Amino acid sequence: MNKIYPSAEAALEGVLKDGLLVASGGFGLCGIPERLLDAMRDSGVKDLTFASNNAGIDNEGIGKLLRTKQVKKMISSYVGENKEFERQYLAGELEVEFCPQGTLAERMRAGGAGIPGFYTKTGVGTQVAEGKEVKVFGGEEYILEEGIFADLSIIKAWKADETGNVVFRKTARNFNVPAATCGKVCVVEVEEIVPVGSLDPDAIHLPGVFVQRIVVGAPYDKKIEFTTTREREAV
Amino acid sequence: MSEASKGWSRNEMAARAAKELQDGFYVNLGIGIPTLVANYVPKDITVTLQSENGMLGIGPFPYPDEVDPDLINAGKQTISELPHSAYFDSAASFGMIRGGHIDLTVLGAMEVAENGDIANWMIPGKMIKGMGGAMDLVAGVKKIIVVMEHTSKNGDPKFIPACTLPLTGRNVVDMVITDLAVFQRPDHDSPFRLVEMAPGVTAEEIAAKTTAHYVS
């Protein structure tokens, strides 16, 4: 068994085709699969649907594939700070399904766990509930939301061992775990691949069963959207 | 514009919201004025702030040499961690929120209705950015506090009989703090009651600027 690929391009070989539903990890620009998105852009694959919390910003993250018009549809909770997205959306070139953030995470988790639908109170009485089944439990209304079953998952992690056990770092974990689980094939890009036995089995965030392909994506840009700091107190 | 100088400032509204915090609370703060609430947590209590992108125990902004791109809040600002911080994925994060494990959230709003409906995510005809985690928060958190200006830039009331904008949540708001007043209700079947007025603000002025029905 070898899950390790020499490049992002190689790691996506044979799994890319037009019209794919892709689950992508990341929150804003934090924890996004930079190298895999670059490789998808370079491959020229098109008519993609992305299930991703955000759509990147102008020419960063999924924004890179928006610029080249490779994206047909976004399933996202928040798409601000992206002028090209706005232009395509207002021009009717891009379809958007707005999904509450927690519902999106749970739809991915459910898809990965073999659950085709679940009831949630998020969005009851709002536009999000339109066209969805409503069911009453204990006197309260809930709406039916469907699990996401993606063709491909692309995620970014901190470290993986050679069998695909993965750990993330701080808030860069975010959507990467649920996104990883809901695709038929999950490709993980990491900062470092470490030998088997060097990760604590009690501290694995994503077990290797969910991971089919691993590639080292370093060095990383890791762009920050808003750098906020405080002054050091005078000594 | 002399009237505009009356009432509470943004910081005073945040400080008022902070009075609702209790020792041991897990709290999610929205973007804007709600974020300022963190500056007014009483010193004698422990409050743990949740960030819906996957963190409990939000620390202050980092020192310039400790900025970490892997450590941001839900507003995508760099932050720091605390000794008791914990990280988790987005599904677990919203499990906490939807599952009723978060005690309090403070959010901004464009409109709040007298029945507790809230609208804060889209204006028809304008570019839609999305609801983010707001619908999950109002559906799942135990207590929902809205902090907002009492009237819009045009002077129109924002606490109104029924929302005109698409809803974020139906019958979910427990407390409304504006620059002029505080309205509260004990449960979701009761009407809001005017419980406080900002210094220099009269009941008549609040009545004139509020179309929602409330108990005074």
Coordinates of N, CA and C in Angstrom, one line a residue, chain A residues 19-227:
Chain A
G19 N -17.4 18.4 -14.0 CA -18.6 18.2 -13.4 C -18.6 17.5 -12.0
L20 N -17.4 17.4 -11.5 CA -17.3 16.7 -10.1 C -17.9 17.6 -9.0
L21 N -18.4 16.9 -8.0 CA -18.7 17.5 -6.7 C -17.5 17.3 -5.8
V22 N -16.9 18.4 -5.4 CA -15.7 18.4 -4.6 C -16.0 19.0 -3.2
A23 N -15.7 18.3 -2.2 CA -15.7 18.8 -0.8 C -14.3 19.3 -0.5
S24 N -14.3 20.6 -0.1 CA -13.0 21.2 0.2 C -13.0 21.7 1.6
G25 N -11.8 21.5 2.3 CA -11.7 22.0 3.7 C -11.2 23.4 3.7
G26 N -11.2 24.0 5.0 CA -10.7 25.3 5.2 C -11.8 26.2 5.7
F27 N -11.4 27.3 6.3 CA -12.3 28.4 6.8 C -11.6 29.7 6.4
G28 N -12.2 30.4 5.5 CA -11.5 31.6 5.0 C -10.3 31.0 4.2
L29 N -9.1 31.6 4.5 CA -7.9 31.1 3.9 C -7.1 30.2 4.9
C30 N -7.8 29.9 6.0 CA -7.1 29.1 7.1 C -7.3 27.6 6.8
G31 N -6.3 26.8 6.6 CA -6.4 25.4 6.4 C -7.0 25.0 5.1
I32 N -6.7 25.8 4.0 CA -7.2 25.4 2.7 C -6.1 24.6 1.9
P33 N -6.6 23.7 1.1 CA -5.6 22.9 0.3 C -5.0 23.6 -0.9
E34 N -4.0 24.4 -0.6 CA -3.5 25.4 -1.6 C -2.9 24.7 -2.8
R35 N -2.1 23.6 -2.6 CA -1.4 23.0 -3.7 C -2.4 22.2 -4.6
L36 N -3.4 21.6 -3.9 CA -4.4 20.8 -4.7 C -5.3 21.7 -5.5
L37 N -5.6 22.9 -4.9 CA -6.4 23.8 -5.7 C -5.6 24.3 -6.9
D38 N -4.4 24.6 -6.7 CA -3.5 25.0 -7.8 C -3.5 23.9 -8.9
A39 N -3.3 22.7 -8.5 CA -3.2 21.6 -9.4 C -4.6 21.4 -10.2
M40 N -5.7 21.6 -9.5 CA -7.0 21.5 -10.1 C -7.1 22.6 -11.2
R41 N -6.7 23.8 -10.8 CA -6.8 24.9 -11.8 C -5.9 24.6 -13.0
D42 N -4.7 24.1 -12.8 CA -3.8 23.8 -13.9 C -4.3 22.7 -14.8
S43 N -5.1 21.8 -14.2 CA -5.6 20.6 -15.0 C -6.6 21.1 -16.0
G44 N -7.2 22.2 -15.8 CA -8.3 22.7 -16.7 C -9.6 22.1 -16.5
V45 N -9.8 21.2 -15.5 CA -11.1 20.6 -15.2 C -12.1 21.7 -15.0
K46 N -13.4 21.4 -15.4 CA -14.3 22.5 -15.3 C -15.7 22.0 -14.9
D47 N -16.7 23.0 -14.8 CA -18.0 22.7 -14.3 C -18.1 22.0 -13.0
L48 N -17.2 22.5 -12.1 CA -17.0 21.9 -10.8 C -18.1 22.5 -9.8
T49 N -18.6 21.6 -8.9 CA -19.3 22.1 -7.8 C -18.5 21.9 -6.6
F50 N -18.3 23.0 -5.8 CA -17.6 22.9 -4.5 C -18.5 23.0 -3.3
A51 N -18.4 22.1 -2.4 CA -19.0 22.2 -1.1 C -17.8 22.7 -0.3
S52 N -17.9 24.0 0.1 CA -16.8 24.6 0.8 C -17.4 25.8 1.6
N53 N -17.0 25.9 2.9 CA -17.6 27.0 3.7 C -17.5 28.3 3.0
N54 N -16.3 28.6 2.4 CA -16.1 29.9 1.7 C -15.6 29.6 0.3
A55 N -15.6 30.7 -0.5 CA -15.1 30.6 -1.9 C -13.8 31.2 -2.1
G56 N -13.0 31.3 -1.0 CA -11.7 32.0 -1.1 C -11.9 33.5 -1.3
I57 N -10.8 34.2 -1.5 CA -10.9 35.6 -1.8 C -10.4 35.8 -3.2
D58 N -10.3 37.0 -3.7 CA -9.9 37.2 -5.1 C -8.5 36.6 -5.3
N59 N -8.5 35.6 -6.2 CA -7.3 34.9 -6.6 C -6.6 34.2 -5.5
E60 N -7.3 33.8 -4.4 CA -6.7 32.9 -3.4 C -7.7 31.8 -3.1
G61 N -7.2 30.6 -2.8 CA -8.1 29.5 -2.6 C -9.0 29.2 -3.8
I62 N -10.3 28.9 -3.6 CA -11.1 28.6 -4.7 C -11.3 29.8 -5.6
G63 N -11.0 31.0 -5.1 CA -10.9 32.2 -6.0 C -10.1 32.0 -7.2
K64 N -9.0 31.2 -7.1 CA -8.2 30.9 -8.3 C -8.9 30.2 -9.4
L65 N -9.8 29.3 -9.0 CA -10.6 28.5 -10.0 C -11.8 29.3 -10.5
L66 N -12.3 30.3 -9.6 CA -13.3 31.2 -10.1 C -12.8 32.1 -11.2
R67 N -11.6 32.5 -11.0 CA -11.0 33.4 -12.0 C -10.9 32.8 -13.4
T68 N -10.7 31.5 -13.4 CA -10.5 30.7 -14.7 C -11.9 30.1 -15.1
K69 N -12.9 30.4 -14.4 CA -14.3 30.0 -14.7 C -14.4 28.5 -14.8
Q70 N -13.8 27.8 -13.8 CA -13.9 26.3 -13.7 C -15.0 25.9 -12.8
V71 N -15.6 26.9 -12.1 CA -16.6 26.5 -11.0 C -18.0 26.8 -11.6
K72 N -18.8 25.8 -11.5 CA -20.2 26.0 -11.9 C -21.1 26.4 -10.7
K73 N -20.8 25.8 -9.5 CA -21.7 26.0 -8.4 C -20.9 26.0 -7.1
M74 N -21.3 26.8 -6.1 CA -20.8 26.8 -4.8 C -21.9 26.4 -3.8
I75 N -21.5 25.5 -2.9 CA -22.4 25.2 -1.7 C -21.6 25.8 -0.5
S76 N -22.0 26.9 0.0 CA -21.2 27.7 1.0 C -22.1 28.4 2.0
S77 N -21.5 28.8 3.1 CA -22.3 29.6 4.1 C -21.9 31.1 4.0
Y78 N -20.7 31.4 3.5 CA -20.4 32.8 3.5 C -19.4 33.0 2.3
V79 N -19.7 34.0 1.5 CA -18.9 34.2 0.3 C -18.4 35.7 0.1
G80 N -18.3 36.4 1.2 CA -17.9 37.8 1.2 C -16.4 38.0 0.8
E81 N -16.0 39.2 0.6 CA -14.6 39.5 0.4 C -14.1 38.8 -0.9
N82 N -14.9 38.8 -2.0 CA -14.5 38.2 -3.2 C -15.2 38.8 -4.4
K83 N -14.5 39.8 -5.0 CA -15.1 40.6 -6.1 C -15.4 39.8 -7.4
E84 N -14.5 38.9 -7.7 CA -14.8 38.1 -8.9 C -16.0 37.1 -8.7
F85 N -16.1 36.6 -7.5 CA -17.3 35.8 -7.2 C -18.5 36.6 -7.3
E86 N -18.5 37.8 -6.8 CA -19.7 38.7 -6.8 C -20.0 39.0 -8.3
R87 N -19.0 39.3 -9.1 CA -19.3 39.6 -10.5 C -20.0 38.5 -11.2
Q88 N -19.4 37.3 -11.0 CA -20.0 36.1 -11.7 C -21.4 35.7 -11.2
Y89 N -21.5 35.9 -9.9 CA -22.8 35.6 -9.3 C -23.9 36.5 -9.8
L90 N -23.6 37.8 -9.8 CA -24.6 38.8 -10.2 C -24.9 38.7 -11.7
A91 N -23.9 38.2 -12.5 CA -24.0 38.0 -13.9 C -24.7 36.7 -14.3
G92 N -25.0 35.9 -13.2 CA -25.7 34.7 -13.4 C -24.8 33.6 -14.0
E93 N -23.5 33.8 -13.9 CA -22.6 32.8 -14.4 C -22.3 31.7 -13.4
L94 N -22.6 32.0 -12.2 CA -22.2 31.1 -11.1 C -23.5 30.8 -10.2
E95 N -23.7 29.5 -9.9 CA -24.8 29.1 -9.1 C -24.3 29.0 -7.6
V96 N -25.2 29.5 -6.7 CA -24.8 29.5 -5.3 C -25.9 28.9 -4.5
E97 N -25.6 27.9 -3.7 CA -26.5 27.3 -2.7 C -26.0 27.8 -1.3
F98 N -26.7 28.7 -0.7 CA -26.3 29.1 0.6 C -26.8 28.1 1.7
C99 N -25.9 27.7 2.5 CA -26.2 26.6 3.5 C -25.6 27.1 4.8
P100 N -26.5 27.1 5.9 CA -25.9 27.6 7.2 C -24.7 26.8 7.5
Q101 N -23.7 27.4 8.2 CA -22.4 26.9 8.4 C -22.5 25.5 9.1
G102 N -23.3 25.5 10.2 CA -23.3 24.2 10.9 C -24.0 23.1 10.1
T103 N -25.0 23.5 9.4 CA -25.7 22.5 8.5 C -24.8 22.0 7.4
L104 N -23.9 22.9 6.9 CA -23.0 22.4 5.9 C -22.0 21.4 6.5
A105 N -21.5 21.7 7.7 CA -20.5 20.8 8.3 C -21.2 19.5 8.6
E106 N -22.5 19.5 9.1 CA -23.2 18.3 9.4 C -23.6 17.5 8.1
R107 N -23.9 18.2 7.1 CA -24.2 17.5 5.8 C -22.9 16.8 5.3
M108 N -21.8 17.3 5.5 CA -20.5 16.6 5.1 C -20.3 15.4 6.1
R109 N -20.4 15.7 7.4 CA -20.2 14.6 8.4 C -21.2 13.5 8.1
A110 N -22.5 13.9 7.8 CA -23.5 12.8 7.6 C -23.1 12.0 6.3
G111 N -22.8 12.7 5.3 CA -22.4 12.0 4.0 C -21.3 11.0 4.3
G112 N -20.3 11.4 5.1 CA -19.2 10.6 5.4 C -19.5 9.4 6.3
A113 N -20.6 9.6 7.0 CA -21.0 8.6 8.0 C -22.2 7.7 7.5
G114 N -22.5 7.9 6.2 CA -23.5 7.0 5.6 C -24.9 7.4 5.9
I115 N -25.1 8.7 6.3 CA -26.4 9.2 6.7 C -27.0 10.1 5.6
P116 N -28.0 9.7 4.8 CA -28.4 10.5 3.7 C -29.2 11.7 4.1
G117 N -29.7 11.8 5.3 CA -30.5 13.0 5.7 C -30.6 13.1 7.2
F118 N -30.8 14.3 7.7 CA -31.0 14.5 9.1 C -31.9 15.7 9.4
Y119 N -32.5 15.7 10.5 CA -33.4 16.9 10.8 C -32.7 17.8 11.7
T120 N -32.8 19.1 11.4 CA -32.2 20.2 12.3 C -33.2 21.3 12.4
K121 N -33.0 22.0 13.6 CA -33.8 23.2 13.8 C -33.2 24.5 13.1
T122 N -31.9 24.4 12.7 CA -31.3 25.5 12.0 C -32.1 25.8 10.7
G123 N -32.5 27.1 10.6 CA -33.2 27.5 9.4 C -34.7 27.4 9.4
V124 N -35.2 26.8 10.4 CA -36.7 26.7 10.5 C -37.4 28.1 10.4
G125 N -38.3 28.2 9.5 CA -39.0 29.4 9.3 C -38.3 30.5 8.5
T126 N -37.2 30.0 7.8 CA -36.4 31.0 7.0 C -36.4 30.5 5.5
Q127 N -35.8 31.2 4.7 CA -35.7 30.8 3.3 C -35.0 29.5 3.1
V128 N -34.1 29.1 4.0 CA -33.4 27.9 4.0 C -34.3 26.7 4.0
A129 N -35.5 26.9 4.7 CA -36.4 25.8 4.9 C -37.3 25.6 3.6
E130 N -37.3 26.5 2.7 CA -38.2 26.4 1.6 C -38.0 25.1 0.8
G131 N -39.1 24.4 0.5 CA -39.0 23.2 -0.2 C -38.5 22.0 0.6
K132 N -38.2 22.1 1.8 CA -37.7 21.0 2.6 C -38.8 20.5 3.6
E133 N -38.7 19.2 3.8 CA -39.7 18.5 4.7 C -39.6 19.1 6.1
V134 N -40.7 19.3 6.7 CA -40.7 19.8 8.1 C -41.3 18.7 9.0
K135 N -40.6 18.3 10.1 CA -41.1 17.3 11.0 C -41.1 17.8 12.4
V136 N -42.1 17.4 13.2 CA -42.2 17.9 14.5 C -41.7 16.8 15.5
F137 N -40.7 17.2 16.3 CA -40.2 16.3 17.4 C -40.4 17.0 18.7
G138 N -41.1 16.4 19.6 CA -41.3 17.0 20.9 C -41.9 18.4 20.9
G139 N -42.8 18.6 19.9 CA -43.5 19.9 19.8 C -42.7 21.0 19.0
E140 N -41.5 20.7 18.6 CA -40.7 21.6 17.9 C -40.5 21.2 16.5
E141 N -40.5 22.2 15.6 CA -40.3 21.9 14.1 C -38.8 21.8 13.8
Y142 N -38.5 20.8 12.9 CA -37.2 20.6 12.4 C -37.3 20.5 10.9
I143 N -36.2 20.8 10.1 CA -36.2 20.6 8.7 C -35.3 19.5 8.3
L144 N -35.6 18.8 7.2 CA -34.8 17.7 6.7 C -33.7 18.3 5.8
E145 N -32.4 18.0 6.1 CA -31.3 18.4 5.3 C -30.6 17.1 4.8
E146 N -30.0 17.2 3.6 CA -29.4 16.0 3.0 C -27.9 15.9 3.2
G147 N -27.4 14.8 3.4 CA -26.0 14.6 3.5 C -25.3 14.9 2.2
I148 N -24.0 15.2 2.2 CA -23.3 15.5 1.0 C -22.4 14.3 0.7
F149 N -22.6 13.7 -0.5 CA -21.8 12.6 -0.9 C -20.9 13.1 -2.1
A150 N -19.7 13.5 -1.8 CA -18.8 14.1 -2.8 C -18.1 13.1 -3.7
D151 N -17.7 13.5 -4.9 CA -16.9 12.6 -5.7 C -15.4 12.7 -5.2
L152 N -15.0 13.8 -4.7 CA -13.6 14.0 -4.3 C -13.6 14.9 -3.1
S153 N -12.7 14.6 -2.1 CA -12.4 15.5 -1.0 C -11.0 16.0 -1.1
I154 N -10.8 17.3 -1.0 CA -9.4 17.8 -0.9 C -9.3 18.6 0.4
I155 N -8.3 18.2 1.1 CA -8.1 18.9 2.4 C -6.6 19.2 2.7
K156 N -6.4 20.0 3.7 CA -5.1 20.4 4.2 C -4.9 20.0 5.6
A157 N -3.8 19.4 5.9 CA -3.5 19.0 7.3 C -2.1 19.4 7.7
W158 N -1.8 19.2 8.9 CA -0.4 19.5 9.4 C 0.5 18.4 9.1
K159 N 0.2 17.2 9.7 CA 1.1 16.1 9.6 C 0.3 14.8 9.2
A160 N 0.9 14.0 8.4 CA 0.3 12.6 8.2 C 1.4 11.6 8.4
D161 N 1.0 10.4 8.9 CA 2.0 9.4 8.8 C 1.8 8.6 7.5
E162 N 2.7 7.7 7.2 CA 2.7 7.0 5.9 C 1.4 6.3 5.6
T163 N 0.6 6.0 6.6 CA -0.6 5.2 6.4 C -1.8 6.2 6.3
G164 N -1.6 7.5 6.5 CA -2.7 8.4 6.3 C -3.4 8.9 7.6
N165 N -2.8 8.5 8.7 CA -3.3 9.1 10.0 C -2.9 10.5 10.0
V166 N -3.9 11.4 10.3 CA -3.6 12.8 10.1 C -3.9 13.6 11.4
V167 N -3.0 14.6 11.6 CA -3.3 15.6 12.7 C -3.3 17.0 12.0
F168 N -4.1 17.8 12.6 CA -4.2 19.2 12.2 C -3.6 20.1 13.3
R169 N -3.5 21.4 12.9 CA -2.9 22.4 13.8 C -3.9 23.5 14.1
K170 N -4.2 23.7 15.4 CA -5.1 24.8 15.9 C -6.4 25.0 15.1
T171 N -6.7 26.2 14.7 CA -8.0 26.4 14.0 C -8.0 26.0 12.5
A172 N -6.8 25.5 12.1 CA -6.8 25.1 10.7 C -7.5 23.7 10.5
R173 N -8.0 23.1 11.5 CA -8.7 21.8 11.4 C -10.1 22.1 10.7
N174 N -10.9 23.0 11.3 CA -12.2 23.4 10.8 C -12.9 22.4 10.0
F175 N -13.2 22.8 8.7 CA -14.0 21.9 7.8 C -13.2 20.7 7.3
N176 N -11.9 20.7 7.5 CA -11.1 19.6 6.9 C -11.5 18.2 7.3
V177 N -12.0 18.1 8.6 CA -12.4 16.7 9.0 C -13.7 16.3 8.3
P178 N -14.8 17.0 8.5 CA -16.0 16.6 7.8 C -15.8 16.5 6.3
A179 N -15.1 17.4 5.7 CA -14.9 17.4 4.2 C -14.2 16.1 3.8
A180 N -13.2 15.7 4.6 CA -12.4 14.5 4.3 C -13.2 13.3 4.2
T181 N -14.2 13.2 5.1 CA -14.9 11.9 5.2 C -16.0 11.7 4.2
C182 N -16.4 12.8 3.5 CA -17.6 12.7 2.6 C -17.3 12.4 1.2
G183 N -16.1 12.3 0.8 CA -15.7 12.1 -0.6 C -15.4 10.6 -0.9
K184 N -15.6 10.2 -2.2 CA -15.3 8.8 -2.6 C -13.8 8.6 -2.5
V185 N -13.0 9.7 -2.9 CA -11.6 9.7 -2.8 C -11.2 10.9 -2.0
C186 N -10.3 10.7 -1.0 CA -9.9 11.9 -0.2 C -8.4 12.1 -0.4
V187 N -8.0 13.3 -0.9 CA -6.6 13.6 -1.1 C -6.2 14.6 0.0
V188 N -5.2 14.3 0.7 CA -4.8 15.2 1.8 C -3.4 15.8 1.5
E189 N -3.3 17.1 1.6 CA -2.0 17.7 1.5 C -1.5 18.1 2.9
V190 N -0.3 17.9 3.2 CA 0.3 18.1 4.5 C 1.5 18.9 4.5
E191 N 1.9 19.4 5.6 CA 3.2 20.1 5.7 C 4.3 19.2 5.9
E192 N 4.0 18.0 6.4 CA 5.1 17.0 6.7 C 4.5 15.6 6.7
I193 N 5.2 14.7 6.1 CA 4.9 13.2 6.3 C 5.9 12.7 7.3
V194 N 5.3 12.0 8.3 CA 6.2 11.5 9.4 C 6.1 9.9 9.4
P195 N 7.1 9.3 9.9 CA 7.1 7.8 9.9 C 6.0 7.2 10.8
V196 N 5.5 6.1 10.4 CA 4.5 5.4 11.2 C 5.1 5.2 12.6
G197 N 4.3 5.4 13.6 CA 4.7 5.2 14.9 C 5.1 6.5 15.6
S198 N 5.2 7.6 14.8 CA 5.7 8.9 15.4 C 4.5 9.8 15.8
L199 N 3.3 9.4 15.4 CA 2.1 10.1 15.9 C 1.5 9.3 17.0
D200 N 1.0 10.0 18.1 CA 0.4 9.4 19.2 C -1.0 8.8 18.7
P201 N -1.2 7.5 18.8 CA -2.5 6.9 18.3 C -3.7 7.5 19.1
D202 N -3.5 8.1 20.3 CA -4.6 8.7 21.0 C -4.9 10.1 20.5
A203 N -4.1 10.6 19.7 CA -4.2 12.0 19.3 C -4.3 12.2 17.8
I204 N -4.9 11.2 17.1 CA -5.1 11.3 15.7 C -6.5 12.0 15.4
H205 N -6.5 13.0 14.6 CA -7.7 13.8 14.4 C -8.5 13.1 13.3
L206 N -7.8 12.5 12.3 CA -8.5 11.9 11.1 C -7.8 10.6 10.9
P207 N -8.5 9.4 11.2 CA -7.8 8.1 11.0 C -7.6 7.8 9.5
G208 N -6.5 7.1 9.2 CA -6.1 6.8 7.9 C -7.1 6.1 7.0
V209 N -8.2 5.5 7.5 CA -9.2 4.9 6.7 C -9.9 5.9 5.8
F210 N -9.9 7.1 6.2 CA -10.6 8.2 5.4 C -9.7 8.7 4.3
V211 N -8.4 8.4 4.3 CA -7.4 9.1 3.5 C -6.9 8.1 2.4
Q212 N -7.0 8.4 1.1 CA -6.5 7.6 0.1 C -5.1 8.0 -0.5
R213 N -5.0 9.4 -0.5 CA -3.7 9.9 -1.1 C -3.2 11.0 -0.3
I214 N -1.9 11.1 -0.2 CA -1.2 12.1 0.6 C -0.1 12.8 -0.2
V215 N 0.0 14.1 -0.1 CA 1.1 14.8 -0.8 C 1.6 15.9 0.1
V216 N 2.9 16.1 0.1 CA 3.5 17.2 0.8 C 3.3 18.5 0.0
G217 N 2.7 19.5 0.6 CA 2.4 20.7 -0.1 C 3.3 21.8 0.3
A218 N 4.2 21.6 1.2 CA 5.1 22.7 1.7 C 6.1 23.1 0.5
P219 N 6.6 24.3 0.5 CA 6.4 25.4 1.5 C 5.0 26.1 1.3
Y220 N 4.4 26.5 2.4 CA 3.1 27.2 2.4 C 3.1 28.7 2.4
D221 N 2.2 29.3 1.7 CA 2.0 30.7 1.8 C 1.3 31.1 3.1
K222 N 0.2 30.3 3.4 CA -0.6 30.6 4.6 C -0.9 32.1 4.7
K223 N -1.7 32.5 3.8 CA -2.1 34.0 3.8 C -3.0 34.2 5.0
I224 N -2.9 35.4 5.5 CA -3.8 35.8 6.6 C -4.8 36.9 6.1
E225 N -6.1 36.8 6.3 CA -7.0 37.8 5.8 C -6.9 39.1 6.6
F226 N -7.0 38.9 8.0 CA -6.9 40.1 8.8 C -5.9 39.9 9.9
T227 N -4.7 40.5 9.8 CA -3.8 40.4 10.9 C -4.1 41.5 12.0

